């Protein structure tokens, strides 16, 4: 059994290339499940088999609940990425961070600009024992480094196609 290791702080080294350099691609296929509706009864499976999640529509949206939903998955991804980036930055700067936690809330709601839907995201950082000024600087640097935070601020390249 291999032991879990923290990534190297060398991941924070600046890239100087001219084009996007892919490092890893996560692939998940979603099928509609029993209701043939991804949000109500979907099944999300990663291509490596490490993830297999049954999706359920939350009761607040008229579903039965009792399962994971897209907002929770997005919150988990953001929280994990932010936590990881923050810990790398803290290690590089020799800031002792213990028992750090990230709580992300992703709210699905109505968009008043077009009458359709919108997500709002709130991230709460807990850094016990870290001076508030240093913690604030660490959070700002993490927002600059974390790709999930960057996507929330500036968007990302995205394509959709029919196979």
N, CA and C atoms as an extended XYZ file, in Angstrom:
489
Properties=species:S:1:pos:R:3:atomname:S:1:resname:S:1:resid:I:1 pbc="F F F"
N         0.840       -1.176        0.000 N   UNK     1
C         0.000        0.000        0.000 CA  UNK     1
C         0.889        1.245        0.000 C   UNK     1
N         0.593        2.195       -0.874 N   UNK     2
C         1.396        3.414       -0.928 CA  UNK     2
C         0.896        4.413        0.107 C   UNK     2
N         1.814        5.214        0.618 N   UNK     3
C         1.421        6.228        1.589 CA  UNK     3
C         1.028        7.504        0.854 C   UNK     3
N         0.094        8.228        1.427 N   UNK     4
C        -0.378        9.478        0.844 CA  UNK     4
C         0.657       10.551        1.145 C   UNK     4
N         1.031       11.307        0.121 N   UNK     5
C         2.042       12.346        0.279 CA  UNK     5
C         1.489       13.694       -0.151 C   UNK     5
N         1.986       14.734        0.487 N   UNK     6
C         1.664       16.095        0.091 CA  UNK     6
C         2.399       16.400       -1.211 C   UNK     6
N         1.756       17.099       -2.154 N   UNK     7
C         2.460       17.455       -3.386 CA  UNK     7
C         3.637       18.389       -3.084 C   UNK     7
N         4.574       18.408       -3.985 N   UNK     8
C         5.750       19.258       -3.841 CA  UNK     8
C         5.380       20.725       -4.034 C   UNK     8
N         6.020       21.599       -3.261 N   UNK     9
C         5.793       23.031       -3.440 CA  UNK     9
C         6.297       23.501       -4.800 C   UNK     9
N         7.050       22.655       -5.508 N   UNK    10
C         7.510       23.025       -6.853 CA  UNK    10
C         6.326       23.206       -7.812 C   UNK    10
N         5.152       22.691       -7.446 N   UNK    11
C         3.957       22.945       -8.258 CA  UNK    11
C         3.660       24.442       -8.346 C   UNK    11
N         4.168       25.206       -7.375 N   UNK    12
C         3.946       26.655       -7.364 CA  UNK    12
C         4.932       27.412       -8.250 C   UNK    12
N         5.940       26.720       -8.808 N   UNK    13
C         6.891       27.381       -9.703 CA  UNK    13
C         6.146       27.930      -10.915 C   UNK    13
N         6.490       29.131      -11.319 N   UNK    14
C         5.814       29.776      -12.444 CA  UNK    14
C         6.124       29.071      -13.758 C   UNK    14
N         5.097       28.907      -14.567 N   UNK    15
C         5.220       28.335      -15.907 CA  UNK    15
C         5.441       29.495      -16.868 C   UNK    15
N         6.378       29.361      -17.795 N   UNK    16
C         6.691       30.460      -18.714 CA  UNK    16
C         6.393       30.126      -20.167 C   UNK    16
N         5.649       29.067      -20.407 N   UNK    17
C         5.320       28.678      -21.781 CA  UNK    17
C         4.358       29.653      -22.443 C   UNK    17
N         4.177       29.471      -23.728 N   UNK    18
C         3.317       30.342      -24.533 CA  UNK    18
C         1.861       29.873      -24.562 C   UNK    18
N         1.621       28.574      -24.328 N   UNK    19
C         0.279       28.017      -24.435 CA  UNK    19
C        -0.074       27.214      -23.190 C   UNK    19
N        -1.347       26.949      -23.036 N   UNK    20
C        -1.833       26.124      -21.929 CA  UNK    20
C        -1.087       24.803      -21.925 C   UNK    20
N        -0.602       24.393      -20.757 N   UNK    21
C         0.112       23.128      -20.636 CA  UNK    21
C        -0.712       22.172      -19.780 C   UNK    21
N        -1.376       21.195      -20.395 N   UNK    22
C        -2.177       20.250      -19.612 CA  UNK    22
C        -1.289       19.415      -18.682 C   UNK    22
N        -1.739       19.242      -17.444 N   UNK    23
C        -1.031       18.410      -16.481 CA  UNK    23
C        -1.838       17.174      -16.097 C   UNK    23
N        -3.152       17.288      -16.091 N   UNK    24
C        -4.027       16.182      -15.714 CA  UNK    24
C        -5.420       16.496      -16.225 C   UNK    24
N        -6.136       15.478      -16.665 N   UNK    25
C        -7.528       15.639      -17.078 CA  UNK    25
C        -8.378       14.632      -16.329 C   UNK    25
N        -9.358       15.118      -15.592 N   UNK    26
C       -10.333       14.251      -14.942 CA  UNK    26
C       -11.514       14.068      -15.885 C   UNK    26
N       -11.956       12.838      -16.045 N   UNK    27
C       -13.080       12.570      -16.941 CA  UNK    27
C       -14.179       11.850      -16.177 C   UNK    27
N       -15.375       12.381      -16.280 N   UNK    28
C       -16.537       11.785      -15.636 CA  UNK    28
C       -17.645       11.690      -16.665 C   UNK    28
N       -18.270       10.529      -16.730 N   UNK    29
C       -19.420       10.326      -17.612 CA  UNK    29
C       -20.657       10.248      -16.737 C   UNK    29
N       -21.692       10.969      -17.126 N   UNK    30
C       -22.940       10.965      -16.380 CA  UNK    30
C       -24.034       10.355      -17.233 C   UNK    30
N       -24.770        9.418      -16.661 N   UNK    31
C       -25.952        8.863      -17.317 CA  UNK    31
C       -27.160        9.227      -16.471 C   UNK    31
N       -28.344        9.140      -17.055 N   UNK    32
C       -29.550        9.647      -16.424 CA  UNK    32
C       -30.168        8.796      -15.338 C   UNK    32
N       -29.782        7.539      -15.227 N   UNK    33
C       -30.339        6.688      -14.182 CA  UNK    33
C       -31.810        6.378      -14.388 C   UNK    33
N       -32.464        5.997      -13.312 N   UNK    34
C       -33.848        5.527      -13.341 CA  UNK    34
C       -34.827        6.525      -13.971 C   UNK    34
N       -34.693        7.807      -13.632 N   UNK    35
C       -35.596        8.824      -14.176 CA  UNK    35
C       -35.113        9.369      -15.521 C   UNK    35
N       -33.963        8.867      -15.980 N   UNK    36
C       -33.353        9.363      -17.215 CA  UNK    36
C       -33.139       10.877      -17.161 C   UNK    36
N       -32.760       11.356      -15.971 N   UNK    37
C       -32.539       12.778      -15.731 CA  UNK    37
C       -31.325       12.897      -14.809 C   UNK    37
N       -30.231       13.440      -15.336 N   UNK    38
C       -28.972       13.475      -14.604 CA  UNK    38
C       -29.049       14.079      -13.224 C   UNK    38
N       -29.840       15.132      -13.063 N   UNK    39
C       -29.932       15.802      -11.773 CA  UNK    39
C       -30.817       15.036      -10.792 C   UNK    39
N       -31.828       14.344      -11.301 N   UNK    40
C       -32.774       13.646      -10.429 CA  UNK    40
C       -32.323       12.243      -10.055 C   UNK    40
N       -31.662       11.554      -10.987 N   UNK    41
C       -31.284       10.163      -10.703 CA  UNK    41
C       -30.009        9.757      -11.439 C   UNK    41
N       -29.178       10.716      -11.757 N   UNK    42
C       -27.976       10.436      -12.536 CA  UNK    42
C       -26.947        9.599      -11.795 C   UNK    42
N       -26.070        9.004      -12.582 N   UNK    43
C       -24.923        8.265      -12.041 CA  UNK    43
C       -23.682        8.850      -12.698 C   UNK    43
N       -22.755        9.351      -11.880 N   UNK    44
C       -21.511        9.936      -12.369 CA  UNK    44
C       -20.368        8.968      -12.075 C   UNK    44
N       -19.649        8.576      -13.134 N   UNK    45
C       -18.522        7.642      -12.990 CA  UNK    45
C       -17.295        8.214      -13.667 C   UNK    45
N       -16.173        8.171      -12.957 N   UNK    46
C       -14.914        8.603      -13.557 CA  UNK    46
C       -14.347        7.489      -14.428 C   UNK    46
N       -13.552        7.872      -15.413 N   UNK    47
C       -12.988        6.878      -16.332 CA  UNK    47
C       -12.011        5.927      -15.649 C   UNK    47
N       -11.451        6.321      -14.501 N   UNK    48
C       -10.532        5.430      -13.786 CA  UNK    48
C       -11.229        4.597      -12.711 C   UNK    48
N       -12.548        4.785      -12.557 N   UNK    49
C       -13.323        4.014      -11.594 CA  UNK    49
C       -13.225        4.499      -10.154 C   UNK    49
N       -12.442        5.538       -9.902 N   UNK    50
C       -12.261        6.024       -8.532 CA  UNK    50
C       -13.499        6.752       -8.001 C   UNK    50
N       -14.330        7.270       -8.895 N   UNK    51
C       -15.529        7.994       -8.485 CA  UNK    51
C       -16.746        7.319       -9.085 C   UNK    51
N       -17.722        7.048       -8.251 N   UNK    52
C       -19.017        6.562       -8.710 CA  UNK    52
C       -20.050        7.122       -7.740 C   UNK    52
N       -20.823        8.085       -8.211 N   UNK    53
C       -21.739        8.819       -7.342 CA  UNK    53
C       -23.141        8.783       -7.925 C   UNK    53
N       -24.109        8.446       -7.082 N   UNK    54
C       -25.518        8.545       -7.465 CA  UNK    54
C       -25.992        9.951       -7.149 C   UNK    54
N       -26.513       10.640       -8.162 N   UNK    55
C       -27.008       11.997       -7.972 CA  UNK    55
C       -28.499       11.973       -7.682 C   UNK    55
N       -28.917       12.878       -6.825 N   UNK    56
C       -30.331       13.004       -6.485 CA  UNK    56
C       -30.696       14.475       -6.376 C   UNK    56
N       -31.897       14.790       -6.820 N   UNK    57
C       -32.421       16.151       -6.727 CA  UNK    57
C       -32.738       16.455       -5.266 C   UNK    57
N       -32.207       17.555       -4.722 N   UNK    58
C       -32.486       17.879       -3.319 CA  UNK    58
C       -33.984       18.125       -3.093 C   UNK    58
N       -34.426       17.855       -1.898 N   UNK    59
C       -35.844       18.056       -1.574 CA  UNK    59
C       -36.243       19.522       -1.754 C   UNK    59
N       -35.302       20.442       -1.548 N   UNK    60
C       -35.594       21.877       -1.726 CA  UNK    60
C       -35.944       22.211       -3.170 C   UNK    60
N       -35.544       21.338       -4.103 N   UNK    61
C       -35.857       21.552       -5.517 CA  UNK    61
C       -36.954       20.611       -6.001 C   UNK    61
N       -37.640       19.966       -5.058 N   UNK    62
C       -38.756       19.098       -5.408 CA  UNK    62
C       -38.412       17.634       -5.552 C   UNK    62
N       -37.170       17.276       -5.262 N   UNK    63
C       -36.757       15.880       -5.378 CA  UNK    63
C       -36.906       15.136       -4.063 C   UNK    63
N       -36.519       13.876       -4.098 N   UNK    64
C       -36.595       13.041       -2.900 CA  UNK    64
C       -35.402       13.260       -1.970 C   UNK    64
N       -34.334       13.885       -2.495 N   UNK    65
C       -33.123       14.031       -1.691 CA  UNK    65
C       -32.452       12.679       -1.513 C   UNK    65
N       -31.656       12.575       -0.457 N   UNK    66
C       -31.040       11.298       -0.150 CA  UNK    66
C       -29.838       10.945       -0.995 C   UNK    66
N       -29.263       11.909       -1.682 N   UNK    67
C       -28.075       11.639       -2.491 CA  UNK    67
C       -27.272       12.900       -2.714 C   UNK    67
N       -26.200       12.743       -3.413 N   UNK    68
C       -25.318       13.860       -3.742 CA  UNK    68
C       -25.927       14.659       -4.886 C   UNK    68
N       -25.590       15.949       -4.952 N   UNK    69
C       -26.066       16.781       -6.046 CA  UNK    69
C       -24.915       17.591       -6.634 C   UNK    69
N       -25.097       18.186       -7.808 N   UNK    70
C       -24.010       18.906       -8.468 CA  UNK    70
C       -23.409       20.032       -7.629 C   UNK    70
N       -24.239       20.710       -6.842 N   UNK    71
C       -23.722       21.804       -6.017 CA  UNK    71
C       -22.740       21.279       -4.970 C   UNK    71
N       -23.054       20.127       -4.381 N   UNK    72
C       -22.147       19.525       -3.401 CA  UNK    72
C       -20.843       19.097       -4.058 C   UNK    72
N       -20.927       18.530       -5.254 N   UNK    73
C       -19.718       18.102       -5.952 CA  UNK    73
C       -18.830       19.293       -6.299 C   UNK    73
N       -19.444       20.369       -6.765 N   UNK    74
C       -18.677       21.578       -7.082 CA  UNK    74
C       -18.041       22.142       -5.813 C   UNK    74
N       -18.806       22.190       -4.730 N   UNK    75
C       -18.279       22.695       -3.452 CA  UNK    75
C       -17.098       21.854       -2.981 C   UNK    75
N       -17.210       20.543       -3.124 N   UNK    76
C       -16.126       19.647       -2.703 CA  UNK    76
C       -14.873       19.879       -3.538 C   UNK    76
N       -15.030       20.031       -4.842 N   UNK    77
C       -13.883       20.273       -5.711 CA  UNK    77
C       -13.201       21.586       -5.383 C   UNK    77
N       -13.980       22.643       -5.216 N   UNK    78
C       -13.420       23.953       -4.868 CA  UNK    78
C       -12.722       23.898       -3.519 C   UNK    78
N       -13.377       23.303       -2.522 N   UNK    79
C       -12.791       23.240       -1.179 CA  UNK    79
C       -11.477       22.462       -1.185 C   UNK    79
N       -11.440       21.339       -1.894 N   UNK    80
C       -10.230       20.520       -1.940 CA  UNK    80
C        -9.091       21.261       -2.633 C   UNK    80
N        -9.387       21.914       -3.751 N   UNK    81
C        -8.363       22.631       -4.492 CA  UNK    81
C        -7.849       23.821       -3.686 C   UNK    81
N        -8.757       24.582       -3.084 N   UNK    82
C        -8.377       25.753       -2.294 CA  UNK    82
C        -7.528       25.330       -1.100 C   UNK    82
N        -7.958       24.276       -0.408 N   UNK    83
C        -7.223       23.761        0.747 CA  UNK    83
C        -5.816       23.327        0.335 C   UNK    83
N        -5.721       22.600       -0.772 N   UNK    84
C        -4.424       22.140       -1.240 CA  UNK    84
C        -3.502       23.287       -1.616 C   UNK    84
N        -4.023       24.255       -2.369 N   UNK    85
C        -3.209       25.408       -2.772 CA  UNK    85
C        -2.760       26.199       -1.547 C   UNK    85
N        -3.671       26.398       -0.608 N   UNK    86
C        -3.329       27.160        0.599 CA  UNK    86
C        -2.219       26.477        1.386 C   UNK    86
N        -2.299       25.172        1.517 N   UNK    87
C        -1.278       24.449        2.269 CA  UNK    87
C         0.073       24.464        1.559 C   UNK    87
N         0.086       24.415        0.232 N   UNK    88
C         1.349       24.531       -0.497 CA  UNK    88
C         1.971       25.912       -0.304 C   UNK    88
N         1.152       26.942       -0.408 N   UNK    89
C         1.643       28.309       -0.236 CA  UNK    89
C         2.159       28.506        1.186 C   UNK    89
N         1.421       28.004        2.158 N   UNK    90
C         1.855       28.110        3.554 CA  UNK    90
C         3.184       27.394        3.760 C   UNK    90
N         3.335       26.208        3.184 N   UNK    91
C         4.590       25.462        3.323 CA  UNK    91
C         5.747       26.217        2.680 C   UNK    91
N         5.511       26.754        1.492 N   UNK    92
C         6.570       27.507        0.799 CA  UNK    92
C         7.005       28.717        1.625 C   UNK    92
N         6.064       29.346        2.309 N   UNK    93
C         6.349       30.543        3.100 CA  UNK    93
C         6.617       30.245        4.577 C   UNK    93
N         6.704       28.960        4.889 N   UNK    94
C         6.982       28.507        6.263 CA  UNK    94
C         5.974       29.076        7.275 C   UNK    94
N         4.734       29.081        6.870 N   UNK    95
C         3.645       29.484        7.762 CA  UNK    95
C         3.054       28.205        8.336 C   UNK    95
N         3.150       28.014        9.638 N   UNK    96
C         2.601       26.777       10.216 CA  UNK    96
C         1.072       26.785       10.175 C   UNK    96
N         0.524       25.866        9.409 N   UNK    97
C        -0.933       25.752        9.272 CA  UNK    97
C        -1.339       24.376        9.784 C   UNK    97
N        -2.149       24.381       10.828 N   UNK    98
C        -2.642       23.124       11.382 CA  UNK    98
C        -4.161       23.201       11.504 C   UNK    98
N        -4.810       22.127       11.184 N   UNK    99
C        -6.267       22.040       11.326 CA  UNK    99
C        -7.007       23.104       10.512 C   UNK    99
N        -6.447       23.465        9.378 N   UNK   100
C        -7.108       24.392        8.463 CA  UNK   100
C        -8.348       23.707        7.899 C   UNK   100
N        -9.420       24.451        7.745 N   UNK   101
C       -10.595       23.891        7.080 CA  UNK   101
C       -11.182       24.924        6.122 C   UNK   101
N       -11.782       24.415        5.069 N   UNK   102
C       -12.426       25.237        4.045 CA  UNK   102
C       -13.863       24.759        3.936 C   UNK   102
N       -14.802       25.658        4.129 N   UNK   103
C       -16.212       25.311        3.948 CA  UNK   103
C       -16.750       26.121        2.781 C   UNK   103
N       -17.223       25.427        1.768 N   UNK   104
C       -17.749       26.082        0.574 CA  UNK   104
C       -19.246       25.841        0.493 C   UNK   104
N       -19.967       26.921        0.247 N   UNK   105
C       -21.410       26.849        0.022 CA  UNK   105
C       -21.673       27.230       -1.428 C   UNK   105
N       -22.351       26.348       -2.150 N   UNK   106
C       -22.746       26.628       -3.534 CA  UNK   106
C       -24.265       26.673       -3.538 C   UNK   106
N       -24.794       27.840       -3.879 N   UNK   107
C       -26.237       28.052       -3.874 CA  UNK   107
C       -26.756       28.124       -5.299 C   UNK   107
N       -27.721       27.278       -5.595 N   UNK   108
C       -28.404       27.244       -6.892 CA  UNK   108
C       -29.625       28.132       -6.765 C   UNK   108
N       -29.792       29.076       -7.684 N   UNK   109
C       -30.934       29.967       -7.584 CA  UNK   109
C       -31.316       30.562       -8.924 C   UNK   109
N       -32.256       31.465       -8.854 N   UNK   110
C       -32.765       32.140      -10.052 CA  UNK   110
C       -31.921       33.370      -10.350 C   UNK   110
N       -31.648       33.556      -11.645 N   UNK   111
C       -30.861       34.678      -12.129 CA  UNK   111
C       -31.808       35.789      -12.570 C   UNK   111
N       -31.812       36.939      -11.879 N   UNK   112
C       -32.733       38.012      -12.248 CA  UNK   112
C       -32.407       38.641      -13.600 C   UNK   112
N       -31.170       38.450      -14.094 N   UNK   113
C       -30.812       39.083      -15.365 CA  UNK   113
C       -31.447       38.397      -16.570 C   UNK   113
N       -31.669       37.067      -16.483 N   UNK   114
C       -32.281       36.377      -17.626 CA  UNK   114
C       -33.446       35.469      -17.241 C   UNK   114
N       -33.769       35.413      -15.949 N   UNK   115
C       -34.880       34.595      -15.498 CA  UNK   115
C       -34.578       33.113      -15.411 C   UNK   115
N       -33.325       32.728      -15.673 N   UNK   116
C       -32.975       31.308      -15.654 CA  UNK   116
C       -32.267       30.964      -14.336 C   UNK   116
N       -31.066       30.417      -14.391 N   UNK   117
C       -30.422       29.914      -13.180 CA  UNK   117
C       -29.017       30.472      -13.022 C   UNK   117
N       -28.546       30.458      -11.785 N   UNK   118
C       -27.242       31.002      -11.446 CA  UNK   118
C       -26.731       30.303      -10.201 C   UNK   118
N       -25.411       30.214      -10.076 N   UNK   119
C       -24.799       29.705       -8.854 CA  UNK   119
C       -24.127       30.860       -8.124 C   UNK   119
N       -24.227       30.849       -6.812 N   UNK   120
C       -23.462       31.762       -5.964 CA  UNK   120
C       -22.591       30.902       -5.072 C   UNK   120
N       -21.348       31.340       -4.866 N   UNK   121
C       -20.378       30.554       -4.120 CA  UNK   121
C       -19.789       31.388       -2.987 C   UNK   121
N       -19.773       30.822       -1.799 N   UNK   122
C       -19.141       31.435       -0.629 CA  UNK   122
C       -18.122       30.458       -0.076 C   UNK   122
N       -16.936       30.975        0.256 N   UNK   123
C       -15.864       30.149        0.795 CA  UNK   123
C       -15.452       30.694        2.151 C   UNK   123
N       -15.539       29.849        3.165 N   UNK   124
C       -15.167       30.228        4.530 CA  UNK   124
C       -13.895       29.473        4.908 C   UNK   124
N       -12.863       30.228        5.293 N   UNK   125
C       -11.566       29.655        5.627 CA  UNK   125
C       -11.353       29.748        7.134 C   UNK   125
N       -10.963       28.649        7.743 N   UNK   126
C       -10.624       28.624        9.168 CA  UNK   126
C        -9.153       28.259        9.291 C   UNK   126
N        -8.389       29.152        9.896 N   UNK   127
C        -6.947       28.966       10.080 CA  UNK   127
C        -6.583       29.186       11.547 C   UNK   127
N        -6.879       28.212       12.402 N   UNK   128
C        -6.606       28.403       13.825 CA  UNK   128
C        -5.115       28.621       14.088 C   UNK   128
N        -4.844       29.602       14.948 N   UNK   129
C        -3.470       29.873       15.356 CA  UNK   129
C        -2.666       30.711       14.388 C   UNK   129
N        -3.259       31.130       13.264 N   UNK   130
C        -2.543       31.966       12.303 CA  UNK   130
C        -3.010       33.404       12.483 C   UNK   130
N        -2.058       34.327       12.626 N   UNK   131
C        -2.359       35.745       12.757 CA  UNK   131
C        -3.306       36.188       11.635 C   UNK   131
N        -4.311       37.004       11.940 N   UNK   132
C        -5.334       37.397       10.963 CA  UNK   132
C        -4.748       38.105        9.750 C   UNK   132
N        -3.748       38.932        9.946 N   UNK   133
C        -3.129       39.631        8.815 CA  UNK   133
C        -2.431       38.640        7.900 C   UNK   133
N        -1.668       37.731        8.490 N   UNK   134
C        -0.982       36.700        7.705 CA  UNK   134
C        -2.009       35.793        7.028 C   UNK   134
N        -3.072       35.436        7.751 N   UNK   135
C        -4.123       34.592        7.181 CA  UNK   135
C        -4.776       35.285        5.984 C   UNK   135
N        -5.030       36.583        6.102 N   UNK   136
C        -5.626       37.336        4.997 CA  UNK   136
C        -4.743       37.343        3.764 C   UNK   136
N        -3.429       37.524        3.975 N   UNK   137
C        -2.483       37.503        2.861 CA  UNK   137
C        -2.424       36.106        2.232 C   UNK   137
N        -2.455       35.092        3.069 N   UNK   138
C        -2.431       33.711        2.590 CA  UNK   138
C        -3.674       33.414        1.755 C   UNK   138
N        -4.819       33.885        2.186 N   UNK   139
C        -6.066       33.681        1.441 CA  UNK   139
C        -6.004       34.394        0.092 C   UNK   139
N        -5.518       35.633        0.073 N   UNK   140
C        -5.409       36.374       -1.194 CA  UNK   140
C        -4.487       35.658       -2.184 C   UNK   140
N        -3.356       35.174       -1.694 N   UNK   141
C        -2.430       34.443       -2.568 CA  UNK   141
C        -3.071       33.147       -3.054 C   UNK   141
N        -3.813       32.474       -2.178 N   UNK   142
C        -4.486       31.238       -2.568 CA  UNK   142
C        -5.518       31.511       -3.654 C   UNK   142
N        -6.244       32.616       -3.544 N   UNK   143
C        -7.221       32.958       -4.579 CA  UNK   143
C        -6.547       33.186       -5.930 C   UNK   143
N        -5.312       33.670       -5.925 N   UNK   144
C        -4.577       33.883       -7.173 CA  UNK   144
C        -4.074       32.570       -7.764 C   UNK   144
N        -3.781       31.582       -6.896 N   UNK   145
C        -3.180       30.320       -7.331 CA  UNK   145
C        -4.222       29.248       -7.654 C   UNK   145
N        -5.258       29.126       -6.853 N   UNK   146
C        -6.245       28.054       -6.985 CA  UNK   146
C        -7.013       28.176       -8.310 C   UNK   146
N        -6.929       27.164       -9.194 N   UNK   147
C        -7.625       27.263      -10.477 CA  UNK   147
C        -9.147       27.340      -10.356 C   UNK   147
N        -9.721       26.735       -9.329 N   UNK   148
C       -11.173       26.862       -9.129 CA  UNK   148
C       -11.527       28.319       -8.823 C   UNK   148
N       -10.728       28.972       -7.977 N   UNK   149
C       -10.973       30.387       -7.670 CA  UNK   149
C       -10.824       31.235       -8.922 C   UNK   149
N        -9.812       30.916       -9.729 N   UNK   150
C        -9.598       31.666      -10.971 CA  UNK   150
C       -10.782       31.502      -11.916 C   UNK   150
N       -11.312       30.304      -12.021 N   UNK   151
C       -12.453       30.058      -12.913 CA  UNK   151
C       -13.681       30.844      -12.427 C   UNK   151
N       -13.833       30.963      -11.121 N   UNK   152
C       -14.961       31.725      -10.594 CA  UNK   152
C       -14.816       33.221      -10.887 C   UNK   152
N       -13.588       33.711      -10.898 N   UNK   153
C       -13.333       35.127      -11.163 CA  UNK   153
C       -13.334       35.469      -12.639 C   UNK   153
N       -12.717       34.619      -13.462 N   UNK   154
C       -12.489       35.016      -14.844 CA  UNK   154
C       -13.025       34.048      -15.888 C   UNK   154
N       -13.678       32.968      -15.467 N   UNK   155
C       -14.189       31.999      -16.423 CA  UNK   155
C       -13.073       31.115      -16.950 C   UNK   155
N       -13.400       30.256      -17.914 N   UNK   156
C       -12.395       29.375      -18.510 CA  UNK   156
C       -12.838       28.977      -19.910 C   UNK   156
N       -11.893       28.441      -20.655 N   UNK   157
C       -12.214       27.898      -21.968 CA  UNK   157
C       -13.157       26.716      -21.791 C   UNK   157
N       -14.178       26.653      -22.610 N   UNK   158
C       -15.140       25.567      -22.507 CA  UNK   158
C       -15.722       25.278      -23.891 C   UNK   158
N       -15.797       24.009      -24.218 N   UNK   159
C       -16.412       23.619      -25.493 CA  UNK   159
C       -17.465       22.538      -25.219 C   UNK   159
N       -18.479       22.538      -26.015 N   UNK   160
C       -19.518       21.524      -25.961 CA  UNK   160
C       -19.720       21.034      -27.386 C   UNK   160
N       -19.719       19.696      -27.579 N   UNK   161
C       -19.912       19.177      -28.925 CA  UNK   161
C       -20.723       17.893      -28.894 C   UNK   161
N       -21.290       17.557      -30.027 N   UNK   162
C       -22.105       16.362      -30.189 CA  UNK   162
C       -21.236       15.269      -30.796 C   UNK   162
N       -21.303       14.055      -30.207 N   UNK   163
C       -20.543       12.930      -30.780 CA  UNK   163
C       -21.477       12.028      -31.560 C   UNK   163
